[in-house]
Amino acid sequence: MRALIAGLACVLALAQAAPALAQADDGFCRNGLFGEENPGFGLARITGTDKARFYLDADGCPRQSAACLDKPYVLPGDRVVTGRSKAGFTCVYFPNAGGGTAGWMPAARLTALRVDTAPPLAAWLGRWNDHDNTLRFARRRDGLWVEGWAYWPSARPDPAFRRGGPNIGTMAGMVGRTGNRGSEPGCGVTFHLLGDIIVAADPGRACDGMNVTFSGVYLRQKR
């Protein structure tokens, strides 16, 4: 019964997010809100023979113009998380140890990769990190349990900047799953599992301190 209730809550949370994402696309594609600005996610490999520059998302971009080119770039063979498409471009995120980069990428430079859309519960288990922010998924009773900790500006900020320590958000609850998506209804955080990556969206900030969010791209950590 708990699993059924959690599953229904997951469907409701994902359905409630759809109207906002269905509005006219403003072209926004940046690190901080990557998980919230895209209705779904996939994986792709960068193709071609030379580096692929990211494109900006303001002043009429993205478009094929030197004025829209950003400085960051990825290389052929790099793997990126993909979001929505617009005018021949795809909103992508390149995760790395330095924090990752989001921006528009010409769709012609992307080859989609297979993603398991019906992963077993075991595929979620373990610890996942986005900088200092952490998610821990575990089996509990007849379903999936998540605990999370999020911080601003970091888990251990410079005392000269934050004498009182970081602002903190915490989350703990059962996760309803539908395919490779999940939702923790208590905090309203949704998850999208892409193999060794989880994209989290936290639009309501229901369990967060000031400036804190669980939104992000989390990488699986070694056990």
mmCIF file with all atom_site columns, N, CA and C in Angstrom, residues 1 26 33 36 44 48-49 54 124 155 180-181 188:
data_model
loop_
_atom_site.group_PDB
_atom_site.id
_atom_site.type_symbol
_atom_site.label_atom_id
_atom_site.label_alt_id
_atom_site.label_comp_id
_atom_site.label_asym_id
_atom_site.label_entity_id
_atom_site.label_seq_id
_atom_site.pdbx_PDB_ins_code
_atom_site.Cartn_x
_atom_site.Cartn_y
_atom_site.Cartn_z
_atom_site.occupancy
_atom_site.B_iso_or_equiv
_atom_site.pdbx_formal_charge
_atom_site.auth_seq_id
_atom_site.auth_comp_id
_atom_site.auth_asym_id
_atom_site.auth_atom_id
_atom_site.pdbx_PDB_model_num
ATOM 1  N N  . MET A 1 1   ? 0.822  -1.204 0.000   1.00 0.00 ? 1   MET A N  1
ATOM 2  C CA . MET A 1 1   ? 0.000  0.000  0.000   1.00 0.00 ? 1   MET A CA 1
ATOM 3  C C  . MET A 1 1   ? 0.860  1.260  0.000   1.00 0.00 ? 1   MET A C  1
ATOM 4  N N  . ASP A 1 26  ? 11.493 30.167 -23.119 1.00 0.00 ? 26  ASP A N  1
ATOM 5  C CA . ASP A 1 26  ? 12.236 31.428 -23.044 1.00 0.00 ? 26  ASP A CA 1
ATOM 6  C C  . ASP A 1 26  ? 13.705 31.250 -23.428 1.00 0.00 ? 26  ASP A C  1
ATOM 7  N N  . LEU A 1 33  ? 19.347 25.893 -12.936 1.00 0.00 ? 33  LEU A N  1
ATOM 8  C CA . LEU A 1 33  ? 17.973 25.433 -13.084 1.00 0.00 ? 33  LEU A CA 1
ATOM 9  C C  . LEU A 1 33  ? 17.828 24.385 -14.180 1.00 0.00 ? 33  LEU A C  1
ATOM 10 N N  . GLU A 1 36  ? 15.077 21.972 -13.585 1.00 0.00 ? 36  GLU A N  1
ATOM 11 C CA . GLU A 1 36  ? 13.727 22.516 -13.530 1.00 0.00 ? 36  GLU A CA 1
ATOM 12 C C  . GLU A 1 36  ? 13.238 23.044 -14.876 1.00 0.00 ? 36  GLU A C  1
ATOM 13 N N  . ALA A 1 44  ? 23.590 11.765 -24.442 1.00 0.00 ? 44  ALA A N  1
ATOM 14 C CA . ALA A 1 44  ? 24.077 11.811 -25.820 1.00 0.00 ? 44  ALA A CA 1
ATOM 15 C C  . ALA A 1 44  ? 25.591 11.900 -25.826 1.00 0.00 ? 44  ALA A C  1
ATOM 16 N N  . GLY A 1 48  ? 31.552 14.478 -34.286 1.00 0.00 ? 48  GLY A N  1
ATOM 17 C CA . GLY A 1 48  ? 32.363 15.419 -35.045 1.00 0.00 ? 48  GLY A CA 1
ATOM 18 C C  . GLY A 1 48  ? 33.843 15.177 -34.826 1.00 0.00 ? 48  GLY A C  1
ATOM 19 N N  . THR A 1 49  ? 34.658 16.087 -35.356 1.00 0.00 ? 49  THR A N  1
ATOM 20 C CA . THR A 1 49  ? 36.110 15.926 -35.277 1.00 0.00 ? 49  THR A CA 1
ATOM 21 C C  . THR A 1 49  ? 36.806 17.040 -34.507 1.00 0.00 ? 49  THR A C  1
ATOM 22 N N  . PHE A 1 54  ? 29.651 25.570 -26.539 1.00 0.00 ? 54  PHE A N  1
ATOM 23 C CA . PHE A 1 54  ? 28.304 25.828 -26.062 1.00 0.00 ? 54  PHE A CA 1
ATOM 24 C C  . PHE A 1 54  ? 27.813 27.154 -26.639 1.00 0.00 ? 54  PHE A C  1
ATOM 25 N N  . TRP A 1 124 ? 18.874 2.453  -8.267  1.00 0.00 ? 124 TRP A N  1
ATOM 26 C CA . TRP A 1 124 ? 18.836 3.729  -7.561  1.00 0.00 ? 124 TRP A CA 1
ATOM 27 C C  . TRP A 1 124 ? 19.731 3.746  -6.323  1.00 0.00 ? 124 TRP A C  1
ATOM 28 N N  . ALA A 1 155 ? 29.079 23.273 1.944   1.00 0.00 ? 155 ALA A N  1
ATOM 29 C CA . ALA A 1 155 ? 28.976 22.590 3.233   1.00 0.00 ? 155 ALA A CA 1
ATOM 30 C C  . ALA A 1 155 ? 29.926 23.177 4.268   1.00 0.00 ? 155 ALA A C  1
ATOM 31 N N  . ASN A 1 180 ? 11.876 5.397  -15.029 1.00 0.00 ? 180 ASN A N  1
ATOM 32 C CA . ASN A 1 180 ? 13.143 5.875  -14.458 1.00 0.00 ? 180 ASN A CA 1
ATOM 33 C C  . ASN A 1 180 ? 12.995 7.246  -13.809 1.00 0.00 ? 180 ASN A C  1
ATOM 34 N N  . ARG A 1 181 ? 11.754 7.578  -13.437 1.00 0.00 ? 181 ARG A N  1
ATOM 35 C CA . ARG A 1 181 ? 11.499 8.822  -12.719 1.00 0.00 ? 181 ARG A CA 1
ATOM 36 C C  . ARG A 1 181 ? 10.990 8.517  -11.316 1.00 0.00 ? 181 ARG A C  1
ATOM 37 N N  . GLY A 1 188 ? 8.614  17.566 -2.432  1.00 0.00 ? 188 GLY A N  1
ATOM 38 C CA . GLY A 1 188 ? 8.285  17.908 -3.807  1.00 0.00 ? 188 GLY A CA 1
ATOM 39 C C  . GLY A 1 188 ? 9.460  17.842 -4.757  1.00 0.00 ? 188 GLY A C  1
#
